[in-house]
Amino acid sequence: MSTQEPAAFTFVKLTVADIDAATGFFKNGFGLTHADTVDTSTFREHVMTGKQGSTTIVLFHWKDGRTIETGNGYGPIGMISRNLDADLARAIAAGAKQKGETITFGPARIAFVHTPESHEIEIMQMGEPSADTSAAS
C-alpha cells in the first residue's frame, strides 16, 4: 500500500454504559458477531462485525462509571436491509424502540429505531423485499 493513499473508513465507535447489554443488542438485533475485545484498566471495547466488507461497530465502555450522554451532532448509524419488516421486528425484539412510522421515500422504505441506550439507527430497504426471508428466522 502506498503512503499516498488516504486512510480507509472501517469502523464507527459508540460509547455505551452497559457494554454486555449493547453487545447482546447488536448480536440479536442485527446479527453482528463479537469479533474481538480490547480490555485495559480504564476502558473495554467490543468489536462487532457483520459480513465481510461491512463497516465495524466498536462498542466502547469507560470502566469508571461516568455518565454517557448521546448528543445531537451526528446522524444515525445506517443499516441496509433486504427485508425491512423482518429486520425491524428483530431489532425491536432485541430491545430497540421504533421512532415514528416506517416511511417510503422514492423506491426506499425507511425505519428509524433507538437502541436501548438511545443511539439512533436508520434501517433502509431499497426496492421490493428480498424473496429470501431466511434472514428473518
PDB file of C-alpha atoms in Angstrom:
ATOM      1  CA  MET A   1       0.000   0.000   0.000  1.00  0.00           C
ATOM      2  CA  SER A   2       1.307   3.408  -0.928  1.00  0.00           C
ATOM      3  CA  THR A   3       1.678   6.019   1.797  1.00  0.00           C
ATOM      4  CA  GLN A   4      -0.077   8.384  -0.642  1.00  0.00           C
ATOM      5  CA  GLU A   5      -3.420   6.579  -0.227  1.00  0.00           C
ATOM      6  CA  PRO A   6      -5.904   8.093   2.220  1.00  0.00           C
ATOM      7  CA  ALA A   7      -6.950   6.266   5.370  1.00  0.00           C
ATOM      8  CA  ALA A   8      -9.658   3.629   4.890  1.00  0.00           C
ATOM      9  CA  PHE A   9     -13.017   4.065   6.614  1.00  0.00           C
ATOM     10  CA  THR A  10     -13.551   0.871   8.609  1.00  0.00           C
ATOM     11  CA  PHE A  11     -15.412   1.474  11.877  1.00  0.00           C
ATOM     12  CA  VAL A  12     -17.823   3.557  13.912  1.00  0.00           C
ATOM     13  CA  LYS A  13     -17.426   3.743  17.700  1.00  0.00           C
ATOM     14  CA  LEU A  14     -20.327   4.055  20.152  1.00  0.00           C
ATOM     15  CA  THR A  15     -19.740   4.834  23.810  1.00  0.00           C
ATOM     16  CA  VAL A  16     -22.087   2.741  25.945  1.00  0.00           C
ATOM     17  CA  ALA A  17     -22.878   2.440  29.639  1.00  0.00           C
ATOM     18  CA  ASP A  18     -23.569  -1.330  29.585  1.00  0.00           C
ATOM     19  CA  ILE A  19     -21.201  -2.985  27.116  1.00  0.00           C
ATOM     20  CA  ASP A  20     -22.538  -6.520  27.630  1.00  0.00           C
ATOM     21  CA  ALA A  21     -26.147  -5.440  27.015  1.00  0.00           C
ATOM     22  CA  ALA A  22     -25.100  -3.390  23.968  1.00  0.00           C
ATOM     23  CA  THR A  23     -23.154  -6.372  22.621  1.00  0.00           C
ATOM     24  CA  GLY A  24     -26.219  -8.587  23.027  1.00  0.00           C
ATOM     25  CA  PHE A  25     -28.417  -5.978  21.334  1.00  0.00           C
ATOM     26  CA  PHE A  26     -26.250  -5.801  18.192  1.00  0.00           C
ATOM     27  CA  LYS A  27     -25.851  -9.611  18.106  1.00  0.00           C
ATOM     28  CA  ASN A  28     -29.575 -10.321  18.477  1.00  0.00           C
ATOM     29  CA  GLY A  29     -30.950  -7.251  16.705  1.00  0.00           C
ATOM     30  CA  PHE A  30     -28.655  -7.112  13.694  1.00  0.00           C
ATOM     31  CA  GLY A  31     -26.766 -10.411  13.585  1.00  0.00           C
ATOM     32  CA  LEU A  32     -23.358  -8.843  14.275  1.00  0.00           C
ATOM     33  CA  THR A  33     -20.565 -11.004  15.674  1.00  0.00           C
ATOM     34  CA  HIS A  34     -18.489 -10.104  18.736  1.00  0.00           C
ATOM     35  CA  ALA A  35     -15.147 -10.493  16.959  1.00  0.00           C
ATOM     36  CA  ASP A  36     -12.654  -9.075  19.442  1.00  0.00           C
ATOM     37  CA  THR A  37     -12.240  -7.411  22.850  1.00  0.00           C
ATOM     38  CA  VAL A  38      -9.793  -4.745  23.926  1.00  0.00           C
ATOM     39  CA  ASP A  39      -9.611  -4.614  27.722  1.00  0.00           C
ATOM     40  CA  THR A  40      -7.475  -2.115  29.634  1.00  0.00           C
ATOM     41  CA  SER A  41      -7.533  -0.805  33.173  1.00  0.00           C
ATOM     42  CA  THR A  42      -9.625   2.223  32.096  1.00  0.00           C
ATOM     43  CA  PHE A  43     -11.829   1.027  29.236  1.00  0.00           C
ATOM     44  CA  ARG A  44     -13.137  -2.017  27.409  1.00  0.00           C
ATOM     45  CA  GLU A  45     -14.130  -2.298  23.758  1.00  0.00           C
ATOM     46  CA  HIS A  46     -16.102  -4.962  21.939  1.00  0.00           C
ATOM     47  CA  VAL A  47     -15.506  -5.088  18.195  1.00  0.00           C
ATOM     48  CA  MET A  48     -18.730  -6.037  16.417  1.00  0.00           C
ATOM     49  CA  THR A  49     -18.553  -7.167  12.790  1.00  0.00           C
ATOM     50  CA  GLY A  50     -21.021  -8.055  10.098  1.00  0.00           C
ATOM     51  CA  LYS A  51     -20.428  -9.805   6.805  1.00  0.00           C
ATOM     52  CA  GLN A  52     -17.010  -9.432   5.223  1.00  0.00           C
ATOM     53  CA  GLY A  53     -16.609  -5.959   3.783  1.00  0.00           C
ATOM     54  CA  SER A  54     -19.110  -4.293   6.096  1.00  0.00           C
ATOM     55  CA  THR A  55     -18.213  -1.499   8.483  1.00  0.00           C
ATOM     56  CA  THR A  56     -17.406  -2.488  12.061  1.00  0.00           C
ATOM     57  CA  ILE A  57     -19.130  -1.075  15.149  1.00  0.00           C
ATOM     58  CA  VAL A  58     -16.851  -0.725  18.161  1.00  0.00           C
ATOM     59  CA  LEU A  59     -18.699  -0.582  21.485  1.00  0.00           C
ATOM     60  CA  PHE A  60     -16.631   1.483  23.922  1.00  0.00           C
ATOM     61  CA  HIS A  61     -17.153   1.449  27.702  1.00  0.00           C
ATOM     62  CA  TRP A  62     -15.404   3.599  30.329  1.00  0.00           C
ATOM     63  CA  LYS A  63     -14.833   1.487  33.446  1.00  0.00           C
ATOM     64  CA  ASP A  64     -15.080   4.443  35.848  1.00  0.00           C
ATOM     65  CA  GLY A  65     -18.885   4.616  35.540  1.00  0.00           C
ATOM     66  CA  ARG A  66     -19.008   8.122  34.063  1.00  0.00           C
ATOM     67  CA  THR A  67     -22.336   9.338  32.699  1.00  0.00           C
ATOM     68  CA  ILE A  68     -22.756   8.860  28.956  1.00  0.00           C
ATOM     69  CA  GLU A  69     -24.743  11.499  27.057  1.00  0.00           C
ATOM     70  CA  THR A  70     -25.940  10.993  23.496  1.00  0.00           C
ATOM     71  CA  GLY A  71     -25.636  14.329  21.686  1.00  0.00           C
ATOM     72  CA  ASN A  72     -27.287  15.686  18.565  1.00  0.00           C
ATOM     73  CA  GLY A  73     -24.169  16.375  16.498  1.00  0.00           C
ATOM     74  CA  TYR A  74     -24.305  13.225  14.390  1.00  0.00           C
ATOM     75  CA  GLY A  75     -26.753  11.308  12.233  1.00  0.00           C
ATOM     76  CA  PRO A  76     -27.991   7.766  12.725  1.00  0.00           C
ATOM     77  CA  ILE A  77     -25.999   4.616  12.102  1.00  0.00           C
ATOM     78  CA  GLY A  78     -27.135   3.284   8.714  1.00  0.00           C
ATOM     79  CA  MET A  79     -28.152  -0.299   8.025  1.00  0.00           C
ATOM     80  CA  ILE A  80     -29.151  -1.534   4.554  1.00  0.00           C
ATOM     81  CA  SER A  81     -31.856  -4.188   4.668  1.00  0.00           C
ATOM     82  CA  ARG A  82     -33.133  -6.765   2.225  1.00  0.00           C
ATOM     83  CA  ASN A  83     -36.317  -7.226   4.287  1.00  0.00           C
ATOM     84  CA  LEU A  84     -37.153  -4.152   6.347  1.00  0.00           C
ATOM     85  CA  ASP A  85     -40.139  -5.660   8.141  1.00  0.00           C
ATOM     86  CA  ALA A  86     -38.134  -8.687   9.352  1.00  0.00           C
ATOM     87  CA  ASP A  87     -35.096  -6.597  10.345  1.00  0.00           C
ATOM     88  CA  LEU A  88     -37.250  -4.045  12.143  1.00  0.00           C
ATOM     89  CA  ALA A  89     -39.068  -6.802  14.048  1.00  0.00           C
ATOM     90  CA  ARG A  90     -35.729  -8.404  15.017  1.00  0.00           C
ATOM     91  CA  ALA A  91     -34.339  -5.071  16.279  1.00  0.00           C
ATOM     92  CA  ILE A  92     -37.491  -4.392  18.333  1.00  0.00           C
ATOM     93  CA  ALA A  93     -37.401  -7.909  19.792  1.00  0.00           C
ATOM     94  CA  ALA A  94     -33.786  -7.220  20.845  1.00  0.00           C
ATOM     95  CA  GLY A  95     -34.843  -4.061  22.704  1.00  0.00           C
ATOM     96  CA  ALA A  96     -34.974  -1.260  20.113  1.00  0.00           C
ATOM     97  CA  LYS A  97     -37.825   1.248  20.096  1.00  0.00           C
ATOM     98  CA  GLN A  98     -39.131   2.468  16.747  1.00  0.00           C
ATOM     99  CA  LYS A  99     -39.026   6.248  16.230  1.00  0.00           C
ATOM    100  CA  GLY A 100     -42.059   7.320  14.226  1.00  0.00           C
ATOM    101  CA  GLU A 101     -43.591   5.288  11.448  1.00  0.00           C
ATOM    102  CA  THR A 102     -41.896   3.403   8.631  1.00  0.00           C
ATOM    103  CA  ILE A 103     -41.761   5.784   5.658  1.00  0.00           C
ATOM    104  CA  THR A 104     -41.497   5.445   1.903  1.00  0.00           C
ATOM    105  CA  PHE A 105     -39.051   7.757   0.164  1.00  0.00           C
ATOM    106  CA  GLY A 106     -38.921   7.149  -3.592  1.00  0.00           C
ATOM    107  CA  PRO A 107     -38.036   3.461  -4.063  1.00  0.00           C
ATOM    108  CA  ALA A 108     -36.877   3.135  -0.450  1.00  0.00           C
ATOM    109  CA  ARG A 109     -38.637   2.152   2.754  1.00  0.00           C
ATOM    110  CA  ILE A 110     -37.011   3.539   5.900  1.00  0.00           C
ATOM    111  CA  ALA A 111     -37.469   2.941   9.613  1.00  0.00           C
ATOM    112  CA  PHE A 112     -35.641   4.572  12.497  1.00  0.00           C
ATOM    113  CA  VAL A 113     -35.061   2.881  15.845  1.00  0.00           C
ATOM    114  CA  HIS A 114     -33.280   3.759  19.059  1.00  0.00           C
ATOM    115  CA  THR A 115     -31.061   1.204  20.766  1.00  0.00           C
ATOM    116  CA  PRO A 116     -31.694   0.547  24.472  1.00  0.00           C
ATOM    117  CA  GLU A 117     -29.074   3.280  25.161  1.00  0.00           C
ATOM    118  CA  SER A 118     -30.726   5.741  22.716  1.00  0.00           C
ATOM    119  CA  HIS A 119     -28.284   5.523  19.777  1.00  0.00           C
ATOM    120  CA  GLU A 120     -30.279   6.072  16.581  1.00  0.00           C
ATOM    121  CA  ILE A 121     -30.224   3.542  13.728  1.00  0.00           C
ATOM    122  CA  GLU A 122     -31.707   4.059  10.267  1.00  0.00           C
ATOM    123  CA  ILE A 123     -32.752   0.838   8.523  1.00  0.00           C
ATOM    124  CA  MET A 124     -33.271   1.299   4.775  1.00  0.00           C
ATOM    125  CA  GLN A 125     -34.571  -1.114   2.169  1.00  0.00           C
ATOM    126  CA  MET A 126     -34.273  -0.180  -1.488  1.00  0.00           C
ATOM    127  CA  GLY A 127     -36.976  -1.563  -3.773  1.00  0.00           C
ATOM    128  CA  GLU A 128     -39.019  -4.683  -3.059  1.00  0.00           C
ATOM    129  CA  PRO A 129     -38.352  -7.098  -0.176  1.00  0.00           C
ATOM    130  CA  SER A 130     -35.958  -9.916  -0.970  1.00  0.00           C
ATOM    131  CA  ALA A 131     -37.581 -13.251  -1.791  1.00  0.00           C
ATOM    132  CA  ASP A 132     -35.044 -14.800   0.629  1.00  0.00           C
ATOM    133  CA  THR A 133     -36.602 -14.330   4.075  1.00  0.00           C
ATOM    134  CA  SER A 134     -34.342 -16.868   5.778  1.00  0.00           C
ATOM    135  CA  ALA A 135     -32.518 -13.939   7.476  1.00  0.00           C
ATOM    136  CA  ALA A 136     -35.740 -13.239   9.369  1.00  0.00           C
ATOM    137  CA  SER A 137     -35.732 -16.580  11.159  1.00  0.00           C
TER     138      SER A 137
END
